[in-house]
Coordinates of C-alpha atoms in Angstrom, one line a residue:
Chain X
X58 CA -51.7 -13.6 -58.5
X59 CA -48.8 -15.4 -56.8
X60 CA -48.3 -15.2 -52.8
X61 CA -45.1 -15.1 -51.6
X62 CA -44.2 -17.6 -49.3
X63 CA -41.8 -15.9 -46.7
X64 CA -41.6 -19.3 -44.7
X65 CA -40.3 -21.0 -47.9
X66 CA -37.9 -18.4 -49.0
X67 CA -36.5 -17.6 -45.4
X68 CA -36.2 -21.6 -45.2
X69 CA -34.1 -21.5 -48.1
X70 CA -32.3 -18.6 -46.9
X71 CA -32.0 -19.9 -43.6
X72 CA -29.9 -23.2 -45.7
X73 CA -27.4 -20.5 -47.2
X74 CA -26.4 -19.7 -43.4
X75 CA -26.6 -23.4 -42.4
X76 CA -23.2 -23.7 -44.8
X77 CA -21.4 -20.7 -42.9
X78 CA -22.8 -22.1 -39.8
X79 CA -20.7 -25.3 -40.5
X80 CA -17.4 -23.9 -41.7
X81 CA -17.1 -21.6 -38.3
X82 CA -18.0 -24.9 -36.5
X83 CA -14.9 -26.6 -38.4
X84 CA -13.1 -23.4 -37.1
X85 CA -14.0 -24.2 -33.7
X86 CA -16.3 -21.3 -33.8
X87 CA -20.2 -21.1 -32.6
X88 CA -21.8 -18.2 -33.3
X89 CA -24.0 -17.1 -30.0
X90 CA -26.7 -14.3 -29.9
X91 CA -28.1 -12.8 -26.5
X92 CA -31.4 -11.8 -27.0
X93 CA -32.4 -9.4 -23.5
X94 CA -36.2 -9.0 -23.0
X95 CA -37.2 -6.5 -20.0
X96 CA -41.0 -6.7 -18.7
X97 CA -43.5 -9.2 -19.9
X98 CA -45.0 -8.3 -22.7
X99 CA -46.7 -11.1 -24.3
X100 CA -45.9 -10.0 -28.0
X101 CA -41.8 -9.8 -27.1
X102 CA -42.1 -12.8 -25.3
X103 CA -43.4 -14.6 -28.6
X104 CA -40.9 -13.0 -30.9
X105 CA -38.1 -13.5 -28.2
X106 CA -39.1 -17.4 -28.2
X107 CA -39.3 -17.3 -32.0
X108 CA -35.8 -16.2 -32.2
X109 CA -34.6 -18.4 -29.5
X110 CA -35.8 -21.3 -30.8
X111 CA -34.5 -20.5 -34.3
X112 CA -31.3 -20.4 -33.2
X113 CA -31.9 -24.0 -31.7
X114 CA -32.8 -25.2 -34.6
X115 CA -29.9 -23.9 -36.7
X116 CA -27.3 -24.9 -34.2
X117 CA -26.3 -22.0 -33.3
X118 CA -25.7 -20.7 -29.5
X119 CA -28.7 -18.6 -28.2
X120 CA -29.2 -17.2 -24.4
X121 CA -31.8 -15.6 -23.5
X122 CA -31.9 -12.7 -20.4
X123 CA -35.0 -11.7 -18.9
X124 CA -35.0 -8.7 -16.7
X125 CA -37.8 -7.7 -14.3
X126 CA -40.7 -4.9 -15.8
X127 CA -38.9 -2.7 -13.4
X128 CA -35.2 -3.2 -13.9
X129 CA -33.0 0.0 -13.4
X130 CA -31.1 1.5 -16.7
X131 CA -28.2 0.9 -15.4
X132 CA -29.1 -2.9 -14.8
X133 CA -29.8 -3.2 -18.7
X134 CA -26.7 -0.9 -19.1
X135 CA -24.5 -3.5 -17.4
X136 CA -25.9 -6.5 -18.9
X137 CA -25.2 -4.8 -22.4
X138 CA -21.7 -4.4 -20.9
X139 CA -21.2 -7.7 -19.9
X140 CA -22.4 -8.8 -23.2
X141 CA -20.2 -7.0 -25.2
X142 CA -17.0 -8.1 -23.4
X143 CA -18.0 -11.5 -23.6
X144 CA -16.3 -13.9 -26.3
X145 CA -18.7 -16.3 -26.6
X146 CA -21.8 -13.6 -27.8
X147 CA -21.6 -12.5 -31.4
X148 CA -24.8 -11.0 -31.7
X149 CA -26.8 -8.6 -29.3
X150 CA -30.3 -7.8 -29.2
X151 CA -32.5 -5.8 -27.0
X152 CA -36.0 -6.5 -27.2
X153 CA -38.2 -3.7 -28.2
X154 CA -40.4 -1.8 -27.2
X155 CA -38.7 -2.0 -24.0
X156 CA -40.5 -0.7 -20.6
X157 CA -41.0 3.0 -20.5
X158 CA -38.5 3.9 -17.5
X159 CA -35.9 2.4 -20.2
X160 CA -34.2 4.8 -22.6
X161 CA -33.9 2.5 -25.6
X162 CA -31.4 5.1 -27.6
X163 CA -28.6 5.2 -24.9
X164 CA -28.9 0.9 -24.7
X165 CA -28.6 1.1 -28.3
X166 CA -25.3 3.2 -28.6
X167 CA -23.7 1.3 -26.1
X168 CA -23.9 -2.3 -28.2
X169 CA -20.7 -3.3 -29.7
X170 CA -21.2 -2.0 -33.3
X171 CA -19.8 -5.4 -34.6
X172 CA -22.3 -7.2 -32.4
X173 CA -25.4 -5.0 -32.9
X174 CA -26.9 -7.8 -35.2
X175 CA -30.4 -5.7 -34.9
X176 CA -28.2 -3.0 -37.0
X177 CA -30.5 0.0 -35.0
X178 CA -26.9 1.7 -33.8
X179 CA -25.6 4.7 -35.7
X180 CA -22.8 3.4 -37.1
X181 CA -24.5 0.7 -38.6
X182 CA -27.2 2.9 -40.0
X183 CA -24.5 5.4 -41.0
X184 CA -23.2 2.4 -42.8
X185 CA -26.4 1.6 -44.6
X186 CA -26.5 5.2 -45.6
X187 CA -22.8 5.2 -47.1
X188 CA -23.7 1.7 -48.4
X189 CA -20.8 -0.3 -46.2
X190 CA -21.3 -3.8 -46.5
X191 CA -19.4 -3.8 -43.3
X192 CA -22.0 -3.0 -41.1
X193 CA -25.3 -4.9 -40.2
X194 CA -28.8 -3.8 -41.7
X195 CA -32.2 -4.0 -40.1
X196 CA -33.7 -7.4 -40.7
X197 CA -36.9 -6.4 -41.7
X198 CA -36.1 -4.0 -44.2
X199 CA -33.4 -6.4 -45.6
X200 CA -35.6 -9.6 -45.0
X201 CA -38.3 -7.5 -47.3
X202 CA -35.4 -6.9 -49.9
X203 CA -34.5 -10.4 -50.0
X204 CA -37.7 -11.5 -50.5
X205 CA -38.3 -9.3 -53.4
X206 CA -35.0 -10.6 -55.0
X207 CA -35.4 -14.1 -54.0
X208 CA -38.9 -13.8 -56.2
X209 CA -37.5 -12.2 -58.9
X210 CA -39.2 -9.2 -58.8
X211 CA -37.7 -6.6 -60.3
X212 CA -36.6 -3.6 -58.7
X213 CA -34.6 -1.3 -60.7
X214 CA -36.5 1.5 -62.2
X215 CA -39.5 0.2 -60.1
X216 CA -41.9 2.9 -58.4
X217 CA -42.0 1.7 -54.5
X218 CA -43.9 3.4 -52.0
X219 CA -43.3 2.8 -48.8
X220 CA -45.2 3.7 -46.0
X221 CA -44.3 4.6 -42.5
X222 CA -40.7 6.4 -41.8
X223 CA -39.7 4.8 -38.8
X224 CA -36.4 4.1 -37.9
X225 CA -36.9 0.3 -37.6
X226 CA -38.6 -0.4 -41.1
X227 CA -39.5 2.6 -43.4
X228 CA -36.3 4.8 -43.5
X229 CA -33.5 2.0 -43.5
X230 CA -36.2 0.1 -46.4
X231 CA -36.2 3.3 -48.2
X232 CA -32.2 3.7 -48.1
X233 CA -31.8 -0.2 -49.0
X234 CA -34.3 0.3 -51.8
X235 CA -32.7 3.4 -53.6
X236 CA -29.4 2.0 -53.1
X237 CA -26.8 1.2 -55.9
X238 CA -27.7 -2.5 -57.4
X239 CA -31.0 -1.9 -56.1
X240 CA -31.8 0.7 -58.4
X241 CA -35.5 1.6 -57.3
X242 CA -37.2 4.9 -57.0
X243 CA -38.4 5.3 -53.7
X244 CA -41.1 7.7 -52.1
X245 CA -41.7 7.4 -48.4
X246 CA -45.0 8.3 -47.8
X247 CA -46.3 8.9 -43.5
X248 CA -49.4 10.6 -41.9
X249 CA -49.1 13.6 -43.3
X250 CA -48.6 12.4 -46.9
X251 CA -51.5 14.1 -49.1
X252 CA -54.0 11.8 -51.1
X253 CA -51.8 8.4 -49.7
X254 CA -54.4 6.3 -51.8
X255 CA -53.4 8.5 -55.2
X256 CA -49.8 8.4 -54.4
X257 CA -49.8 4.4 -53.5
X258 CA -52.2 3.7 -57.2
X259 CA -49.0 4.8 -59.1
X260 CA -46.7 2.7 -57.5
X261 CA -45.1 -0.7 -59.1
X262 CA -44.4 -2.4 -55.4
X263 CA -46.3 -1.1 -52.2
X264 CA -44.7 -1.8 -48.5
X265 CA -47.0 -1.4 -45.8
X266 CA -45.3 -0.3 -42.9
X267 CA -47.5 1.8 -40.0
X268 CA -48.9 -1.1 -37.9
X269 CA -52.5 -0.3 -38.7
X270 CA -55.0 -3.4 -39.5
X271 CA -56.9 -3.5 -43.2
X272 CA -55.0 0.2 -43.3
X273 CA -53.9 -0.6 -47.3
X274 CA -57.5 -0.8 -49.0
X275 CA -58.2 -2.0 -52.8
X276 CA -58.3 1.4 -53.9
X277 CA -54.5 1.8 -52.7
X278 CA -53.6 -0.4 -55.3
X279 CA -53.3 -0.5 -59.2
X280 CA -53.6 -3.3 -60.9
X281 CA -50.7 -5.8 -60.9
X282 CA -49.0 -4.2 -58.6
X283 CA -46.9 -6.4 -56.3
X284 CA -47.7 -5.8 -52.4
X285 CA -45.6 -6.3 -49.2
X286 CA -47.2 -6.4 -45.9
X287 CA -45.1 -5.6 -42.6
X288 CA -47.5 -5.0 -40.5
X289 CA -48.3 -7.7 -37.8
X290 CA -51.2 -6.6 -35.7
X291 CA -53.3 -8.8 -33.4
X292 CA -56.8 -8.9 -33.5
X293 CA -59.2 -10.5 -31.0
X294 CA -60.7 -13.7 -32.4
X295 CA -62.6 -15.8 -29.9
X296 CA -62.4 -18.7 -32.1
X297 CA -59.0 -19.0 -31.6
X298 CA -57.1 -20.8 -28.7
X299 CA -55.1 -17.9 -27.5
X300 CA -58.2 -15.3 -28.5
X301 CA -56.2 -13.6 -30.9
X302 CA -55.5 -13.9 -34.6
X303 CA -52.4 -12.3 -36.8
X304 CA -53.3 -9.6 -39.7
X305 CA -51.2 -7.3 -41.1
X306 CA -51.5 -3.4 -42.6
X307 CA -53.0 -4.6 -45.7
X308 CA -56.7 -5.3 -46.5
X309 CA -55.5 -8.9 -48.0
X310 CA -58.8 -10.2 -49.0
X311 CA -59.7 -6.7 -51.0
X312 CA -56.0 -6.3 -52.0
X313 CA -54.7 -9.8 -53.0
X314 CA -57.0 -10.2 -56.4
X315 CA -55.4 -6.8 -57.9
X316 CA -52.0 -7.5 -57.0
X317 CA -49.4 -9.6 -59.3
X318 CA -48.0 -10.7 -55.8
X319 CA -48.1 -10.2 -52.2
X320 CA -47.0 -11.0 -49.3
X321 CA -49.5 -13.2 -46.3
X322 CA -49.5 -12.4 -42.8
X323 CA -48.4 -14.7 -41.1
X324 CA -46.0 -16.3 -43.3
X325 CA -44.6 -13.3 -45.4
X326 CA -42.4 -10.6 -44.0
X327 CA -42.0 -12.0 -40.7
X328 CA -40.4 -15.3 -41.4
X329 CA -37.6 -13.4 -43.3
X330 CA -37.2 -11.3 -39.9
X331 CA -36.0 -13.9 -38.1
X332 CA -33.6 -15.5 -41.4
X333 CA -31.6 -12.7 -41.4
X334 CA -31.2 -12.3 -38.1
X335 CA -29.9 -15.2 -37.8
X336 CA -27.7 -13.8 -41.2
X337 CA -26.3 -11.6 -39.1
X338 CA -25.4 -13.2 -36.3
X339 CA -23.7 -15.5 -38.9
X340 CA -21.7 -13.0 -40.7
X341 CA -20.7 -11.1 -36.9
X342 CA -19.3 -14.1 -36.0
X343 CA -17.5 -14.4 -39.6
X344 CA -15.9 -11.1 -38.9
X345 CA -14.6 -11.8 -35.4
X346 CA -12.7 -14.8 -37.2
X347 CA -11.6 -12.5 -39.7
X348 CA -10.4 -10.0 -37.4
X349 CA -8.7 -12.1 -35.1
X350 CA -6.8 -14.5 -37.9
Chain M
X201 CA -42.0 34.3 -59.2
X202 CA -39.4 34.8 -56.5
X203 CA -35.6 34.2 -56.7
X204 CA -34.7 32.6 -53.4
X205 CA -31.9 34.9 -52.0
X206 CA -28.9 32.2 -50.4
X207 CA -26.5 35.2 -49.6
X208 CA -29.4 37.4 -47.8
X209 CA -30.5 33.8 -45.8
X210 CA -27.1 32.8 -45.3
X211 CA -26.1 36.4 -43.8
X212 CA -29.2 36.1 -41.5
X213 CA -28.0 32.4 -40.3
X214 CA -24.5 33.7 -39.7
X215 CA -25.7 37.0 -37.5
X216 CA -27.1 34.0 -35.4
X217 CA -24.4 32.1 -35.3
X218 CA -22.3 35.8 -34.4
X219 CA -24.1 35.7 -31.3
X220 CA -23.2 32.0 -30.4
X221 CA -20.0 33.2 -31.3
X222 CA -19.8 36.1 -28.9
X223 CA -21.0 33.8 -26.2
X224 CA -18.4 31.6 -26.8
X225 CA -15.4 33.9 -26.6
X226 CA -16.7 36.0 -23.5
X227 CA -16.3 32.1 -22.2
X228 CA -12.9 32.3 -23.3
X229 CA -13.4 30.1 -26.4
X230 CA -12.4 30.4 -29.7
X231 CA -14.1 28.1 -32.3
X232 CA -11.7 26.5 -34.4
X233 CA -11.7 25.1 -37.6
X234 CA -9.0 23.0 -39.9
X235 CA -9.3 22.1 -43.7
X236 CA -7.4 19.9 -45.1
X237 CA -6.7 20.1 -49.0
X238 CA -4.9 17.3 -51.3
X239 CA -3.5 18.3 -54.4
X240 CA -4.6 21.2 -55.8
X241 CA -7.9 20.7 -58.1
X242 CA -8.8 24.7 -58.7
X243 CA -12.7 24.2 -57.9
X244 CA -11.3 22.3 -54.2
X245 CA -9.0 25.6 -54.3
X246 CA -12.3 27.8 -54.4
X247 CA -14.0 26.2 -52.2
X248 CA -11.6 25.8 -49.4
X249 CA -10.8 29.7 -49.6
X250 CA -14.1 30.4 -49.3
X251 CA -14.8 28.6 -46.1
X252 CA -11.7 30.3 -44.6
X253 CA -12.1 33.6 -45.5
X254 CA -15.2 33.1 -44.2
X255 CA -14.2 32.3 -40.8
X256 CA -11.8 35.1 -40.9
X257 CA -14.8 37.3 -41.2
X258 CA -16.6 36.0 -38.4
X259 CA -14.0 35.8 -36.1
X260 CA -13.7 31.9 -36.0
X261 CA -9.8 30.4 -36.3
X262 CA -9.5 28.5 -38.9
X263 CA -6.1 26.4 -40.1
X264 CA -5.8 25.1 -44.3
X265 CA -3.4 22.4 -44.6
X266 CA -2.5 21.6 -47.9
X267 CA -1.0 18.3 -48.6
X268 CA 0.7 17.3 -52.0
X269 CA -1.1 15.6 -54.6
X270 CA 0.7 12.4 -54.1
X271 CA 0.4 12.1 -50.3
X272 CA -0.2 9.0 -48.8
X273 CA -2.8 7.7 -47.3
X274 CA -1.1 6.9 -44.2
X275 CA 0.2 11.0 -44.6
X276 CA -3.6 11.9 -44.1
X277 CA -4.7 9.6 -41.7
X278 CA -1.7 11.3 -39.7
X279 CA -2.8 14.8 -40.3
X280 CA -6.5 14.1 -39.4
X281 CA -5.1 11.8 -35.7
X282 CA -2.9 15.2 -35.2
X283 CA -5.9 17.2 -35.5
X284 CA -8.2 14.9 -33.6
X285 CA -5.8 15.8 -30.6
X286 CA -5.4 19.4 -31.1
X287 CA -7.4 21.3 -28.5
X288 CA -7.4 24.5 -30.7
X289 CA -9.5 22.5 -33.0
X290 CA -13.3 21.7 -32.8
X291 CA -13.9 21.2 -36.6
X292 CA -12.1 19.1 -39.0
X293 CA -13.1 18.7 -42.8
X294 CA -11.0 16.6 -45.7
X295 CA -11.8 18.4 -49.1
X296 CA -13.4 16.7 -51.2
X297 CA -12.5 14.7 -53.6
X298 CA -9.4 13.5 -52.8
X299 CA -6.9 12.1 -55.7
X300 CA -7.5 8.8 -56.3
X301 CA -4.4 7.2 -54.1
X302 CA -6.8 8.4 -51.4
X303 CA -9.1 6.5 -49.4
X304 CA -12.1 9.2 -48.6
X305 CA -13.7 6.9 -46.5
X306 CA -11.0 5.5 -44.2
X307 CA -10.0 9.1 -43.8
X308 CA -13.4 10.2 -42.9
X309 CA -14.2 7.3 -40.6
X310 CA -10.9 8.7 -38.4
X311 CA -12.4 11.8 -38.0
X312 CA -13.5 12.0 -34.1
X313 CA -17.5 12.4 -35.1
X314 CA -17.7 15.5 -32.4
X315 CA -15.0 17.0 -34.9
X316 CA -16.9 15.9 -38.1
X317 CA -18.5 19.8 -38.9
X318 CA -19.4 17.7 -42.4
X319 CA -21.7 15.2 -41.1
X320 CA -20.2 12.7 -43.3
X321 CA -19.0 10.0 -40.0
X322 CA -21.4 7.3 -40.1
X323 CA -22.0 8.2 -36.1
X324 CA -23.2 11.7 -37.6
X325 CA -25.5 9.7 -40.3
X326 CA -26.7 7.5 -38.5
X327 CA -28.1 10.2 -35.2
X328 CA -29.2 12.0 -39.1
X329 CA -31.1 9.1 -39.7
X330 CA -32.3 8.7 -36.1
X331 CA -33.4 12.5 -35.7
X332 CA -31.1 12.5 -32.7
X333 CA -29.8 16.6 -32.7
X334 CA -25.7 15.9 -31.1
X335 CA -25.5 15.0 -34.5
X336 CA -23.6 17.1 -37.5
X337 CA -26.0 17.3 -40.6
X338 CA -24.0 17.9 -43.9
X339 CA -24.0 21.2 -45.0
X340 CA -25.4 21.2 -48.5
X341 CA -28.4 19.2 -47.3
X342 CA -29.3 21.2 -44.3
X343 CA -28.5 24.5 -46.1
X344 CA -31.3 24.0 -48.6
X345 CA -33.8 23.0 -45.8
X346 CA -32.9 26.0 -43.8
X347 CA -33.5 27.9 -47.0
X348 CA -36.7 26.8 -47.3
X349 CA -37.7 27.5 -43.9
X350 CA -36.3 31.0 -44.1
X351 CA -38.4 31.5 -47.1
X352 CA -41.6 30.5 -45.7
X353 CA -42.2 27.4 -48.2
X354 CA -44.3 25.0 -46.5
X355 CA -43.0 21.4 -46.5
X356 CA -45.4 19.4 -44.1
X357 CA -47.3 17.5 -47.0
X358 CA -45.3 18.4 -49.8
X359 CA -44.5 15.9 -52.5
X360 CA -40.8 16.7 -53.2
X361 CA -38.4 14.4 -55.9
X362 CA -35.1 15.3 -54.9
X363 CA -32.9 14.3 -58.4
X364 CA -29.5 12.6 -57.3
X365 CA -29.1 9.7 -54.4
X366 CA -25.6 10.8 -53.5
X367 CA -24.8 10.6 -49.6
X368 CA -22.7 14.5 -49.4
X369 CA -26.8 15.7 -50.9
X370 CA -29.8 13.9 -51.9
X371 CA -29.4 10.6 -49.4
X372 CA -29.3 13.1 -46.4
X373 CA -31.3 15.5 -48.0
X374 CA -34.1 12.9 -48.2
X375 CA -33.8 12.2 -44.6
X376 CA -33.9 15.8 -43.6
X377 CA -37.3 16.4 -45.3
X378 CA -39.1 13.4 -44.5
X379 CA -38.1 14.0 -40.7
X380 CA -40.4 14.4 -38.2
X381 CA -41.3 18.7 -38.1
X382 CA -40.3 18.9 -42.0
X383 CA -43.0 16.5 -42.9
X384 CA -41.9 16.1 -46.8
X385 CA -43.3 13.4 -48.8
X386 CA -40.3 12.6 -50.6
X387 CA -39.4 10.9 -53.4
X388 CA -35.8 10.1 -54.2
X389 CA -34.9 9.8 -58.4
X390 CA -31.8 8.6 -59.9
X391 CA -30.1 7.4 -63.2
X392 CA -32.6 4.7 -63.3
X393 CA -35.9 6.2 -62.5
X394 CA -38.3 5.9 -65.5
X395 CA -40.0 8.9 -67.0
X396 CA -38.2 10.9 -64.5
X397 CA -40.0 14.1 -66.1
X398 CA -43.3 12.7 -65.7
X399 CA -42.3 12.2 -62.1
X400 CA -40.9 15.7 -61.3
X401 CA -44.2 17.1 -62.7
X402 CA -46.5 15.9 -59.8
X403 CA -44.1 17.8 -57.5
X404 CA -44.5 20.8 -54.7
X405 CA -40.6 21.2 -54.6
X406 CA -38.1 20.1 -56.9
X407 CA -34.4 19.7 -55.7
X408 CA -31.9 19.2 -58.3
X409 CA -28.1 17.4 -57.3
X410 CA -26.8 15.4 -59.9
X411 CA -24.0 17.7 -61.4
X412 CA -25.1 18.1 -65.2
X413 CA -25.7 21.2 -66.5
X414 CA -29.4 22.3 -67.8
X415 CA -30.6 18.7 -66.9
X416 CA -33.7 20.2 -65.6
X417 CA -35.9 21.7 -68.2
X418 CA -38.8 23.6 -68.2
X419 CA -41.1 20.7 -68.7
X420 CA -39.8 18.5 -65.5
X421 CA -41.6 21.6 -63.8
X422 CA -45.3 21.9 -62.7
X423 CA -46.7 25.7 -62.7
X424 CA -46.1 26.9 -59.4
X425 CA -43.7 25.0 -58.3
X426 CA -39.9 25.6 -55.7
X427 CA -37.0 24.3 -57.6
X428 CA -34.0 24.3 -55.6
X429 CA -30.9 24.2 -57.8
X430 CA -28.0 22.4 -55.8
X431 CA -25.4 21.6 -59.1
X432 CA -22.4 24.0 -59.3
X433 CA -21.1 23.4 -62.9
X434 CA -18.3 25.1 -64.6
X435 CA -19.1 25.9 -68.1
X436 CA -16.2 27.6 -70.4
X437 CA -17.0 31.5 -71.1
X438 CA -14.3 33.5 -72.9
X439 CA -16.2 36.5 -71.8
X440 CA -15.0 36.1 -68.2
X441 CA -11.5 36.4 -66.7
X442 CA -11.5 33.2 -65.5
X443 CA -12.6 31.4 -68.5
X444 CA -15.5 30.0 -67.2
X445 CA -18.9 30.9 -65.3
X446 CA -20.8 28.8 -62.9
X447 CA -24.4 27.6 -64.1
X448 CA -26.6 24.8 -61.9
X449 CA -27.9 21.4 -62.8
X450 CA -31.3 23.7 -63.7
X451 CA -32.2 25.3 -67.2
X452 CA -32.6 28.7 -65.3
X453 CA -34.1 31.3 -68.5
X454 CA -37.1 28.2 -69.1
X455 CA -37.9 27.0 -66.0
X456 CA -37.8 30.3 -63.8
X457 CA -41.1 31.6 -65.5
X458 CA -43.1 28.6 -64.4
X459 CA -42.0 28.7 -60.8
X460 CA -43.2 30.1 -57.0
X461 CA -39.4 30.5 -56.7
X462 CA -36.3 29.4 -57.4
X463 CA -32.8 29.9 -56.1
X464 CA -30.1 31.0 -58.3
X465 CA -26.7 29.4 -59.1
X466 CA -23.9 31.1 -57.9
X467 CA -25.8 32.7 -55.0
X468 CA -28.7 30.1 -54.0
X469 CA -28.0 27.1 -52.0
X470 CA -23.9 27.8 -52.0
X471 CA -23.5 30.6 -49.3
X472 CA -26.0 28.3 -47.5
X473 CA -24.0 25.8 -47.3
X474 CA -20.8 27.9 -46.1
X475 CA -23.1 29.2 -43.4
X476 CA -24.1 25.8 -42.4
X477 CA -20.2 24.9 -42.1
X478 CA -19.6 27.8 -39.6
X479 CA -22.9 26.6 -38.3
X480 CA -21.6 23.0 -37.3
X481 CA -18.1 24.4 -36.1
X482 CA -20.0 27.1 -33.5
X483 CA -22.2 23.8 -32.5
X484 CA -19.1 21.6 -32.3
X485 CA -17.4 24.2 -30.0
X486 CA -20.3 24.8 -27.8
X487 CA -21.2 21.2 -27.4
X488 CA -17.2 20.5 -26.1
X489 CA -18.0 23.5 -23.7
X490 CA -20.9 22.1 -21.9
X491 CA -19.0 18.4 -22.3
X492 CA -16.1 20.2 -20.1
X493 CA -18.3 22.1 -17.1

């Protein structure tokens, strides 16, 4: 049984960018992402910092724009403005789930397409659809991708079953999945899916997608099978510092010693989240040069 | 065993959309529609007559505008900016497939996507994607789900393999049933699925789109099963006038006896999808109505 180690992977991932990173620079080019985060949710504030500090790291140009719990559509609606005029932003990002007087689909649609580095507006999914390497995909589902490919895992002809359908992970994995080059036959499978366990035992390559602790049990899974785990749920721990403790859809400790691989929480899926964001705010900033040369 | 009836489902959808229709022009508004043809392919011929005639017989205007087989590019793209502008005009559809001097997708991704009665702009795949309803769904797709409904096939739970990963059918198609309300489990198969029979065997509905006549046999099909035969094949008959007869991408005569139901080729999922087509034109024209009061 092998686990596979986002944080390497997205590390070496992460290295691929750090070249593109350095030819804008010699361009005179930095790419900048503006990450907005509305309210105080402790969970966006951590991924928000993860991000932030990411792009730190790789050099690249990062603000971050906190609004109150109870800011006004429009005041999120004009900072997206301001952010898509602005020619030092290549990347924009609304942090979500955003406060519930907030209609996250109208913020969405009014991102610059070519700086919607979350790819959640529906051009870019259109694009994903149409397989347009123009637009910008989810980094989830891509970072899940990636990570299969990255460990040579093979995916054409593969059975996957993935489960959830949400717009954020399931449906844009399932479209990446059964794409051309890909090559896998996909079954999305949801809460009204009949006998989920029989349905998952046939599959070659699980994805656990529904946000629902221990949720993917041993008898989910056939032997050999290779597992990815998306979920990242917290779950109160008293023996850690901050009382919590990280665990995602998947049963590991049940699961792991069937599987051929699979994916930790923390240190899987998540790791490769944050890689190709920073991908894409790479390759928006690549196009801008493009289009203006 | 039931033979799904398209042209009795399609009539019903239509003396809806009559209605609409009525409503529209008592508001002084007549919903317009323009196809463009390039070149003149004989099955594009068919199918662009049919959608006028059958806007003639509902009272919709409709324009054809045929363009020579070597038009340009640049020809096209003029016609469809023309039309974008044309007030008379609330659907525009390119025939497909163009010749090959043609870029299809630079010429759909012109189309205004309020315009786009085809659902084929990625603005209109990706709201698809997103279950938003301003969308345009493509006809085919949301012909054959309407067809079920009609019929009273249940599809909250059902495992369906829909056989082709195109985006005009089985990409959408896939979308469609999984949505929220449809409830499909849904499994999408393609040139490289393995033991695709096997597979088609553990399904509720099977929905054949990948163009080859007879591909589905009788032993893809479970007893009891819905096929939905989508292919519309020309195959050579000297016993016709026209030299040839249309058969689907199913092996009607074997697999009909095992089935619930089944639709026919010609007169299944085809007047669906012309229905549909009037469908988005009605919707496109009502939706600039309420966009202008």
């Amino acid at each position: 049984m092998t686990i596979l180690d986002g944080k390497k992977i997205a590390a070496d991932v992460l290295a691929e960018c750090q070249e593109e990173i350095e030819a804008l620079k010699a361009k005179g080019v930095i790419p900048g992402l503006a990450v907005v985060l509305i309210g105080e949710d402790p969970a966006s504030q951590v991924y928000v910092n993860s991000k932030v500090r990411k792009c730190g790291e790789m050099g690249i140009y990062s603000r971050k724009i906190e609004l109150p719990v109870d800011a006004t559509q429009e005041e999120v609606l004009q900072v997206v403005r301001d952010l898509n005029a602005e020619e030092a932003i290549h990347g924009i990002l609304v942090q979500s789930p955003p406060p519930p007087q907030i209609d996250e689909h109208d913020i969405i649609n009014l991102i610059d397409p070519r700086k919607d580095v979350d790819g959640f507006h529906p051009v870019n999914v259109g694009k994903l659809v149409m397989e347009d390497p123009t637009g910008f995909v989810p980094c989830t589902p891509s970072g899940c991708v990636r990570l299969l490919r990255e460990s040579g895992i093979e995916t054409s002809g593969a059975n996957v079953v993935v489960i959830g359908r949400s717009l954020i992970v399931g449906k844009p994995l399932a479209l990446l999945l059964m794409a051309k080059g890909v090559n896998a036959t996909v079954t999305v499978a949801h809460s009204r899916t009949k006998d989920l366990a029989a349905l998952c035992r046939q599959a070659d390559i699980i994805v656990a997608a529904i946000g629902k602790t221990g949720f993917v049990t041993a008898d989910f899974v056939k032997e050999g099978a290779v597992v990815i785990d998306v979920g990242i749920n917290r779950v109160e721990d008293a023996t850690k510092k901050r009382g919590f403790r990280l665990v995602g859809d998947v049963a590991y400790d049940e699961v792991a010693p069937k599987c051929h691989a699979i994916t930790p929480v923390p240190g899987g899926v998540g790791p490769m989240t944050i890689a190709l964001l920073i991908c894409n705010t790479v390759k928006a900033a690549g196009l801008r040069v493009q289009e203006n040369s």
